Coordinates of C-alpha atoms and ligand atoms in Angstrom, one line a residue:
M186 CA -85.1 103.1 -12.0
S187 CA -82.1 100.9 -12.0
E188 CA -80.3 100.3 -15.3
T189 CA -80.6 96.9 -17.1
V190 CA -79.4 95.2 -20.2
K191 CA -81.6 93.0 -22.3
I192 CA -80.2 89.7 -23.6
N193 CA -82.1 88.0 -26.4
F194 CA -81.8 84.3 -27.2
G195 CA -84.2 83.3 -30.0
D196 CA -87.6 83.7 -28.4
K197 CA -86.2 84.1 -24.9
E198 CA -85.4 87.4 -23.3
L199 CA -83.6 88.3 -20.1
D200 CA -83.4 91.6 -18.2
C201 CA -80.0 91.7 -16.5
P202 CA -79.3 94.4 -13.9
I203 CA -76.3 96.6 -14.3
V204 CA -74.0 96.8 -11.2
T205 CA -72.0 100.0 -11.0
S206 CA -68.8 100.7 -9.0
T207 CA -68.6 103.6 -6.5
E208 CA -65.4 104.9 -8.2
G209 CA -64.3 104.9 -11.8
G210 CA -67.7 104.2 -13.3
E211 CA -67.0 100.5 -14.0
K212 CA -70.1 98.6 -14.9
A213 CA -71.0 94.9 -14.8
I214 CA -73.9 93.0 -16.3
D215 CA -75.4 90.8 -13.6
I216 CA -75.9 87.4 -15.3
S217 CA -76.7 85.4 -12.2
K218 CA -80.1 84.4 -13.5
L219 CA -78.8 83.5 -17.0
R220 CA -78.6 79.8 -16.7
S221 CA -81.8 79.3 -14.7
S222 CA -83.7 81.5 -17.2
T223 CA -82.2 80.5 -20.5
G224 CA -80.1 77.3 -20.0
Y225 CA -77.0 79.1 -21.2
I226 CA -73.8 79.8 -19.3
T227 CA -71.0 82.3 -20.3
M228 CA -67.5 81.2 -21.4
D229 CA -64.6 83.4 -20.1
P230 CA -61.3 81.4 -19.8
G231 CA -59.0 83.2 -17.4
F232 CA -61.9 85.3 -16.2
S233 CA -60.7 88.3 -18.2
N234 CA -64.3 89.7 -18.4
T235 CA -65.8 88.3 -15.2
G236 CA -66.5 90.0 -11.8
S237 CA -66.6 87.4 -9.1
C238 CA -67.7 89.6 -6.2
K239 CA -68.3 93.1 -5.0
S240 CA -65.5 94.4 -2.8
A241 CA -64.8 97.5 -0.8
I242 CA -61.1 96.9 -0.1
T243 CA -59.0 98.0 -3.1
Y244 CA -59.6 100.2 -6.1
L245 CA -57.6 99.7 -9.2
D246 CA -57.8 101.6 -12.5
G247 CA -55.5 99.8 -14.9
D248 CA -55.7 102.4 -17.7
K249 CA -54.8 105.3 -15.4
G250 CA -52.3 103.4 -13.2
I251 CA -54.3 104.0 -10.1
L252 CA -54.2 101.8 -7.0
R253 CA -55.9 102.7 -3.7
Y254 CA -56.4 100.7 -0.5
R255 CA -59.7 101.7 1.2
G256 CA -59.6 104.9 -0.9
I257 CA -56.1 106.0 0.0
P258 CA -53.6 106.3 -2.9
I259 CA -50.8 103.7 -2.8
E260 CA -48.2 106.5 -3.2
Q261 CA -49.3 108.1 0.1
L262 CA -49.3 104.8 2.0
A263 CA -45.8 103.9 0.6
Q264 CA -44.4 107.2 1.7
Q265 CA -46.2 107.8 5.0
S266 CA -47.6 104.5 6.4
T267 CA -46.1 101.4 7.9
F268 CA -46.9 97.8 7.0
V269 CA -48.7 97.2 10.3
E270 CA -50.8 100.4 9.9
T271 CA -51.7 99.4 6.3
S272 CA -52.6 96.0 7.5
Y273 CA -55.1 97.5 9.9
L274 CA -56.5 99.7 7.2
L275 CA -57.1 96.8 4.9
I276 CA -58.6 94.5 7.5
Y277 CA -60.7 97.0 9.4
G278 CA -61.5 99.4 6.6
K279 CA -60.1 102.6 8.2
L280 CA -56.9 104.0 9.5
P281 CA -56.4 103.3 13.2
N282 CA -56.1 106.0 15.8
Q283 CA -53.1 106.1 18.1
K284 CA -54.6 103.7 20.7
E285 CA -55.9 101.3 18.1
L286 CA -52.5 101.1 16.4
E287 CA -50.7 100.6 19.7
D288 CA -53.1 97.8 20.7
F289 CA -52.8 96.2 17.3
S290 CA -49.0 96.3 17.4
E291 CA -49.0 95.0 20.9
A292 CA -51.1 92.0 19.8
F293 CA -48.5 91.3 17.2
N294 CA -45.9 90.9 19.9
E295 CA -48.2 88.6 21.9
H296 CA -48.7 86.2 18.9
S297 CA -45.2 86.3 17.4
M298 CA -44.0 82.9 18.8
I299 CA -44.9 79.7 17.1
H300 CA -45.7 76.5 18.9
E301 CA -42.3 74.9 19.8
D302 CA -43.4 71.6 18.2
M303 CA -43.8 73.3 14.9
K304 CA -40.0 73.6 14.7
N305 CA -39.9 69.9 14.1
F306 CA -41.6 70.4 10.7
F307 CA -38.6 72.2 9.4
D308 CA -36.3 69.3 10.2
S309 CA -38.4 66.9 8.2
Y310 CA -38.1 68.7 4.9
P311 CA -35.2 68.1 2.6
S312 CA -32.8 71.1 2.4
S313 CA -33.8 71.6 -1.2
T314 CA -37.4 72.4 -0.3
H315 CA -38.6 75.6 -1.8
P316 CA -39.7 77.9 1.1
M317 CA -43.1 78.5 -0.6
A318 CA -43.8 74.7 -0.1
S319 CA -42.9 74.8 3.6
L320 CA -44.7 78.1 4.1
S321 CA -47.9 76.8 2.6
A322 CA -47.7 73.5 4.6
M323 CA -46.9 75.4 7.9
I324 CA -49.7 77.8 7.5
C325 CA -52.2 75.0 6.9
S326 CA -50.6 73.1 9.8
M327 CA -51.4 76.0 12.1
S328 CA -55.0 74.7 12.1
A329 CA -53.7 71.7 14.0
Y330 CA -51.8 73.7 16.6
Y331 CA -54.5 76.4 17.1
P332 CA -57.8 74.4 16.6
E333 CA -59.7 76.9 18.6
F334 CA -59.8 79.1 15.5
V335 CA -60.9 76.4 13.1
K336 CA -64.6 77.2 12.9
D337 CA -67.2 77.3 10.1
D338 CA -68.7 80.4 11.4
P339 CA -66.2 82.5 13.5
T340 CA -67.3 85.5 15.5
K341 CA -66.0 89.0 14.8
E342 CA -63.6 88.7 17.8
E343 CA -62.4 85.3 16.6
I344 CA -61.7 86.7 13.2
D345 CA -59.7 89.6 14.7
R346 CA -57.6 87.2 16.7
I347 CA -56.8 84.8 14.0
A348 CA -56.0 87.7 11.6
I349 CA -53.4 89.1 14.1
Q350 CA -52.1 85.7 14.9
M351 CA -51.6 84.9 11.2
L352 CA -49.9 88.2 10.4
S353 CA -47.5 87.9 13.3
K354 CA -46.6 84.3 13.1
V355 CA -46.0 84.2 9.3
R356 CA -42.8 86.3 9.7
T357 CA -41.6 83.9 12.4
I358 CA -42.3 80.9 10.3
C359 CA -40.5 82.4 7.2
A360 CA -37.5 83.4 9.2
F361 CA -37.3 80.0 11.0
A362 CA -37.6 78.2 7.6
Y363 CA -34.7 80.3 6.3
K364 CA -32.5 79.6 9.3
K365 CA -33.2 75.9 9.1
S366 CA -32.4 75.9 5.4
I367 CA -28.9 77.3 6.1
G368 CA -28.3 75.1 9.1
E369 CA -28.3 77.9 11.7
P370 CA -30.1 78.0 15.0
V371 CA -33.4 79.9 14.8
V372 CA -33.6 83.3 16.3
Y373 CA -36.7 84.1 18.4
P374 CA -38.9 87.2 17.9
R375 CA -38.0 90.1 20.2
Y376 CA -40.5 92.1 22.2
D377 CA -38.6 95.4 21.7
L378 CA -38.5 95.3 17.9
K379 CA -41.2 96.4 15.5
Y380 CA -42.6 94.3 12.7
V381 CA -40.0 94.7 10.0
P382 CA -36.9 95.0 12.2
N383 CA -38.1 91.9 14.1
F384 CA -38.3 90.0 10.9
L385 CA -34.9 91.1 9.7
N386 CA -33.3 90.3 13.0
M387 CA -34.8 86.8 13.0
M388 CA -33.5 86.3 9.4
F389 CA -30.0 87.6 9.8
S390 CA -28.9 87.6 13.4
S391 CA -26.8 84.7 14.6
P392 CA -25.1 84.0 18.0
T393 CA -21.7 85.1 16.5
H394 CA -23.0 87.9 14.3
P395 CA -25.7 90.1 15.7
Y396 CA -27.6 91.8 12.9
K397 CA -27.1 95.6 12.7
L398 CA -30.4 97.2 11.6
V399 CA -30.0 99.7 8.8
D400 CA -32.7 102.4 8.6
E401 CA -32.7 102.4 4.8
V402 CA -33.1 98.6 4.6
V403 CA -36.0 98.7 7.1
H404 CA -37.6 101.5 5.1
A405 CA -37.3 99.7 1.7
M406 CA -38.7 96.5 3.2
Q407 CA -41.6 98.5 4.7
V408 CA -42.4 100.0 1.3
L409 CA -42.2 96.7 -0.5
L410 CA -44.6 95.0 2.0
I411 CA -47.1 97.9 1.7
L412 CA -47.0 97.8 -2.1
H413 CA -47.7 94.0 -2.0
A414 CA -50.4 94.2 0.7
D415 CA -53.4 93.9 -1.6
H416 CA -54.4 93.9 -5.3
E417 CA -58.1 93.0 -5.4
Q418 CA -59.1 89.9 -7.3
N419 CA -55.7 88.6 -8.5
C420 CA -55.0 84.9 -8.8
S421 CA -54.0 84.1 -5.2
T422 CA -56.6 86.3 -3.6
S423 CA -59.3 84.8 -5.8
T424 CA -58.0 81.4 -4.7
V425 CA -58.3 82.4 -1.0
R426 CA -61.9 83.6 -1.6
M427 CA -62.7 80.5 -3.6
V428 CA -61.4 78.0 -1.0
G429 CA -62.9 80.1 1.8
S430 CA -66.3 80.1 0.0
S431 CA -66.6 76.4 1.0
R432 CA -66.3 77.7 4.6
A433 CA -62.8 76.3 4.8
N434 CA -60.9 78.0 7.7
L435 CA -58.5 80.9 7.2
Y436 CA -55.4 78.7 7.5
A437 CA -56.6 76.4 4.8
S438 CA -57.7 79.2 2.5
I439 CA -54.4 81.2 2.9
S440 CA -52.3 78.1 2.4
A441 CA -54.1 77.6 -0.9
G442 CA -53.4 81.3 -1.8
I443 CA -49.7 80.8 -1.1
C444 CA -49.6 77.9 -3.6
A445 CA -51.4 80.1 -6.2
L446 CA -48.9 82.9 -5.6
W447 CA -45.9 80.6 -6.1
G448 CA -46.4 80.4 -9.9
P449 CA -44.0 82.3 -12.1
L450 CA -46.8 84.2 -13.8
H451 CA -47.9 85.6 -10.4
G452 CA -45.8 86.1 -7.2
G453 CA -43.0 83.7 -8.4
A454 CA -42.2 86.3 -11.0
N455 CA -39.9 88.2 -8.7
Q456 CA -37.6 85.2 -8.5
A457 CA -38.0 84.5 -12.2
V458 CA -37.0 88.0 -13.1
I459 CA -33.6 87.7 -11.3
E460 CA -33.0 84.3 -12.8
M461 CA -33.8 85.7 -16.2
L462 CA -31.5 88.7 -15.7
Q463 CA -28.7 86.4 -14.5
E464 CA -29.2 84.2 -17.6
I465 CA -29.0 87.2 -19.9
Q466 CA -25.9 88.6 -18.1
K467 CA -24.2 85.2 -18.3
D468 CA -25.0 85.1 -22.0
G469 CA -23.2 88.4 -22.6
G470 CA -25.9 90.9 -21.7
N471 CA -27.3 91.1 -25.2
V472 CA -30.6 92.9 -24.5
E473 CA -31.8 92.9 -28.2
K474 CA -31.4 89.1 -28.4
Y475 CA -33.7 88.6 -25.4
I476 CA -36.2 91.2 -26.5
A477 CA -36.4 89.3 -29.9
K478 CA -36.8 86.0 -28.0
A479 CA -39.7 87.5 -26.0
K480 CA -41.4 88.5 -29.2
D481 CA -40.9 85.2 -31.0
K482 CA -44.1 83.1 -30.8
N483 CA -42.0 79.9 -31.4
D484 CA -39.9 80.6 -28.3
N485 CA -41.2 80.0 -24.8
F486 CA -39.2 82.9 -23.4
R487 CA -41.2 85.7 -21.9
L488 CA -40.0 88.9 -20.4
M489 CA -40.6 88.2 -16.8
G490 CA -41.8 91.1 -14.7
F491 CA -43.5 92.6 -17.8
G492 CA -47.2 92.7 -18.6
H493 CA -50.2 92.7 -16.4
R494 CA -53.9 91.6 -16.8
V495 CA -55.2 94.9 -15.5
Y496 CA -52.5 97.6 -15.9
K497 CA -52.3 98.8 -19.5
N498 CA -50.5 102.1 -18.9
F499 CA -48.1 101.6 -16.0
D500 CA -48.1 99.7 -12.7
P501 CA -47.9 102.4 -10.0
R502 CA -46.1 99.9 -7.7
A503 CA -43.3 99.4 -10.2
K504 CA -42.7 103.2 -10.4
I505 CA -42.3 103.4 -6.6
I506 CA -40.2 100.2 -6.5
K507 CA -37.8 101.4 -9.2
K508 CA -37.1 104.6 -7.3
C509 CA -36.8 102.7 -4.0
A510 CA -34.3 100.3 -5.6
D511 CA -32.2 103.3 -6.9
D512 CA -32.3 105.1 -3.5
L513 CA -31.4 101.9 -1.5
L514 CA -28.5 100.9 -3.7
N515 CA -27.2 104.5 -3.7
K516 CA -27.4 104.7 0.1
L517 CA -25.8 101.3 0.6
G518 CA -23.1 102.0 -2.0
I519 CA -24.0 98.9 -3.9
N520 CA -23.4 98.7 -7.7
D521 CA -25.6 95.8 -8.9
P522 CA -25.1 95.1 -12.5
L523 CA -28.5 93.5 -12.7
L524 CA -30.1 96.8 -12.0
D525 CA -28.4 98.3 -14.9
L526 CA -29.3 95.4 -17.1
A527 CA -33.0 95.6 -15.9
K528 CA -33.1 99.3 -16.9
R529 CA -31.6 98.5 -20.3
M530 CA -34.2 95.8 -20.8
E531 CA -37.0 98.1 -19.8
A532 CA -35.8 100.9 -22.0
A533 CA -35.5 98.6 -25.0
A534 CA -39.0 97.0 -24.4
L535 CA -40.8 100.3 -23.9
K536 CA -39.7 101.6 -27.3
D537 CA -40.4 98.3 -29.1
E538 CA -43.6 98.1 -31.2
Y539 CA -44.5 94.6 -29.9
F540 CA -44.6 95.8 -26.2
V541 CA -46.1 99.2 -27.0
E542 CA -49.0 97.6 -29.1
R543 CA -49.8 95.1 -26.3
K544 CA -49.4 97.7 -23.6
L545 CA -46.8 95.7 -21.7
Y546 CA -45.0 97.5 -18.9
P547 CA -42.8 96.6 -16.0
N548 CA -45.0 95.2 -13.2
V549 CA -44.4 95.0 -9.4
D550 CA -42.0 92.1 -9.8
F551 CA -39.6 93.7 -12.2
Y552 CA -37.5 95.7 -9.8
S553 CA -38.5 94.2 -6.4
G554 CA -35.9 91.4 -6.6
I555 CA -33.1 94.0 -6.9
I556 CA -34.1 95.4 -3.5
Y557 CA -34.4 91.9 -1.9
R558 CA -30.9 91.1 -3.2
A559 CA -29.5 94.3 -1.7
T560 CA -31.0 93.4 1.7
G561 CA -29.5 89.9 1.7
I562 CA -32.8 88.0 1.1
P563 CA -31.9 84.8 -0.8
L564 CA -33.4 84.3 -4.3
N565 CA -35.9 81.5 -3.4
M566 CA -37.3 83.6 -0.5
F567 CA -38.5 86.4 -2.9
P568 CA -41.9 84.9 -3.4
V569 CA -42.1 84.3 0.4
M570 CA -41.6 88.1 0.9
F571 CA -44.5 88.6 -1.5
A572 CA -46.6 86.2 0.6
I573 CA -45.8 88.1 3.9
G574 CA -46.8 91.3 2.2
R575 CA -50.0 89.9 0.7
M576 CA -51.2 88.4 4.0
P577 CA -53.3 91.4 5.1
G578 CA -55.0 91.5 1.7
W579 CA -55.8 87.8 1.8
I580 CA -57.2 88.2 5.3
A581 CA -59.3 91.2 4.4
H582 CA -60.8 89.4 1.5
W583 CA -61.5 86.2 3.4
K584 CA -63.1 88.3 6.1
E585 CA -65.2 90.4 3.6
M586 CA -66.3 87.2 1.9
I587 CA -67.4 85.2 5.0
Q588 CA -69.2 88.3 6.5
D589 CA -71.1 88.8 3.3
P590 CA -74.5 87.0 3.5
T591 CA -74.8 86.9 -0.3
T592 CA -71.6 84.8 -0.6
K593 CA -72.2 81.5 -2.4
I594 CA -69.8 78.6 -2.8
A595 CA -67.7 79.2 -5.8
R596 CA -68.5 76.6 -8.4
P597 CA -68.1 77.5 -12.1
F598 CA -69.5 75.4 -14.9
Q599 CA -67.8 74.0 -18.0
I600 CA -68.6 73.0 -21.6
Y601 CA -67.8 69.3 -21.8
T602 CA -65.6 68.3 -24.8
G603 CA -65.0 64.6 -24.0
E604 CA -66.3 61.3 -25.4
N605 CA -69.9 60.7 -25.9
K606 CA -71.5 57.8 -23.9
H607 CA -70.1 54.4 -24.6
D608 CA -70.1 51.1 -22.6
Y609 CA -67.5 49.8 -20.2
V610 CA -65.3 47.1 -21.9
P611 CA -63.9 44.3 -19.6
I612 CA -60.1 44.3 -19.7
E613 CA -59.8 40.9 -21.5
K614 CA -61.8 42.3 -24.4
R615 CA -59.8 45.5 -24.8
S616 CA -57.4 45.7 -27.8
Ligands
ACO772 N1 -43.3 88.9 -22.6 C1 -43.7 88.8 -23.9 N2 -44.9 88.8 -24.3 C2 -45.9 89.0 -23.4 C3 -45.6 89.1 -22.0 C4 -44.3 89.1 -21.6 N3 -44.0 89.2 -20.3 N4 -46.8 89.3 -21.4 C5 -47.7 89.3 -22.3 N5 -47.2 89.1 -23.5 C6 -48.0 89.0 -24.8 C7 -48.7 87.7 -25.0 O1 -47.9 86.8 -25.7 C8 -49.9 88.1 -25.8 O2 -49.5 88.3 -27.1 P1 -50.5 88.0 -28.4 O3 -51.6 89.0 -28.2 O4 -49.7 88.2 -29.6 O5 -50.9 86.6 -28.2 C9 -50.3 89.5 -25.2 O6 -49.0 90.0 -24.7 C10 -51.3 89.4 -24.1 O7 -50.8 88.6 -23.1 P2 -51.6 87.6 -22.2 O8 -50.7 86.5 -21.8 O9 -52.9 87.2 -23.0 O10 -52.0 88.5 -21.0 P3 -52.6 88.0 -19.6 O11 -53.4 89.2 -19.1 O12 -53.3 86.7 -19.8 O13 -51.3 87.7 -18.8 C11 -49.4 88.1 -17.4 C12 -50.7 88.6 -17.9 C13 -49.6 86.6 -16.9 C14 -48.9 88.9 -16.2 C15 -48.4 88.1 -18.6 O14 -48.2 89.4 -19.0 C16 -47.0 87.5 -18.2 O15 -46.9 86.3 -18.4 N6 -46.0 88.3 -17.7 C17 -44.8 87.7 -17.3 C18 -44.9 87.1 -15.9 C19 -45.0 88.2 -14.8 O16 -44.3 89.1 -14.8 N7 -46.0 87.9 -13.9 C20 -46.2 88.8 -12.8 C21 -47.5 89.6 -13.0 S1 -47.7 90.7 -11.7 C22 -48.2 89.8 -10.4 O17 -48.9 88.8 -10.5 C23 -47.8 90.1 -9.1

């Protein structure tokens, strides 16, 4: 017999089924009949206690610091996989065989160009435009250039094509946006280069200075993209699912996800961390002063790159990134004073009662910016790198959501706290 929980409201009683995860023994009380049976709704600002869906894509245990894509530990993927292979895993639910991987990679090549007219968009934006604004607009605009994919009810084959198209074109869009922002001619994708080298080449090659690919840089970038590829129902992925639940197409849904990611409490934190470290460094590098500011409830300052809604022990991605940053800087012979400062901030926070009590640890964004800096990615492109990495996760969730016949349009309720009914007053009679 399936487990249930009884909820009593005065003389009313409701049996709520328990939903159990396939891993980790997580349990949820299914309250989907609550309002229709009792008239009550639940209140959960920030959704800290709310499951919005069932999902078979990513498993996360925040207390144990576990993250797995389709059952495979993140540590193994970061060490042995590539971003393209990991994308396949997330979107199709299994690792590809040799032929499947070759076909998948080949399709990336076929879809790597963007419509020539789309280049005009970049000219219309002011040079001060944040690249997350132009990325979000460009992804949504793809619906105008590729209308054949704009469907309420796409077939499996159409979903596969739009997924590859999106994954491949996003790196071209991002590199073009960067080139335009620095006033250089765009560099087109090359057939002979794989995903990450192709992106780096489009970013950093110029007619006078061909970009020399460095294995360590390619590897570090590969690792970062894999680590960002999915993170179950985070703010941006939930946004993609929410927008998609209205049957909005993938371009529109992902464009919304990019906007959600942009915020400094989410994917914009990687940029905010470096800005924070630069500010602390400029102010003399006084770690204690800024730890005290972060703890002061009358001060708006927060230790960016610290804390997480789910991880309450350590963020496994941060562990891998910290080592990756150390390795890369060593290999490139770079001595970045911000890395040293970040380590001092981390050490001070980890032994401070405030951070220990609240289980605040470095998250994925704390050290990733150090790597981006070392590779030459400009500061305002850091959240864009996150967006490229998160693309397969967003696609996998959108696909899972629209293929699930139980999906309903996302439409939460509220408790109204405004004025009670009163009459309209014509303007001449208002005080
Ligand atoms: N610095 C100082 N105090 C913090 C921090 C921080 N970075 N993070 C949380 N706290 C404190 C809060 O003030 C709160 O204290 P209180 O209990 O005394 O009121 C307590 O820790 C719990 O924090 P909440 O904000 O309630 O935690 P929540 O789960 O809502 O927020 C978040 C998580 C947004 C990540 C938060 O920790 C934060 O703002 N971190 C800094 C921004 C950041 O690094 N974001 C990236 C997250 S990872 C990602 O999205 C990719």
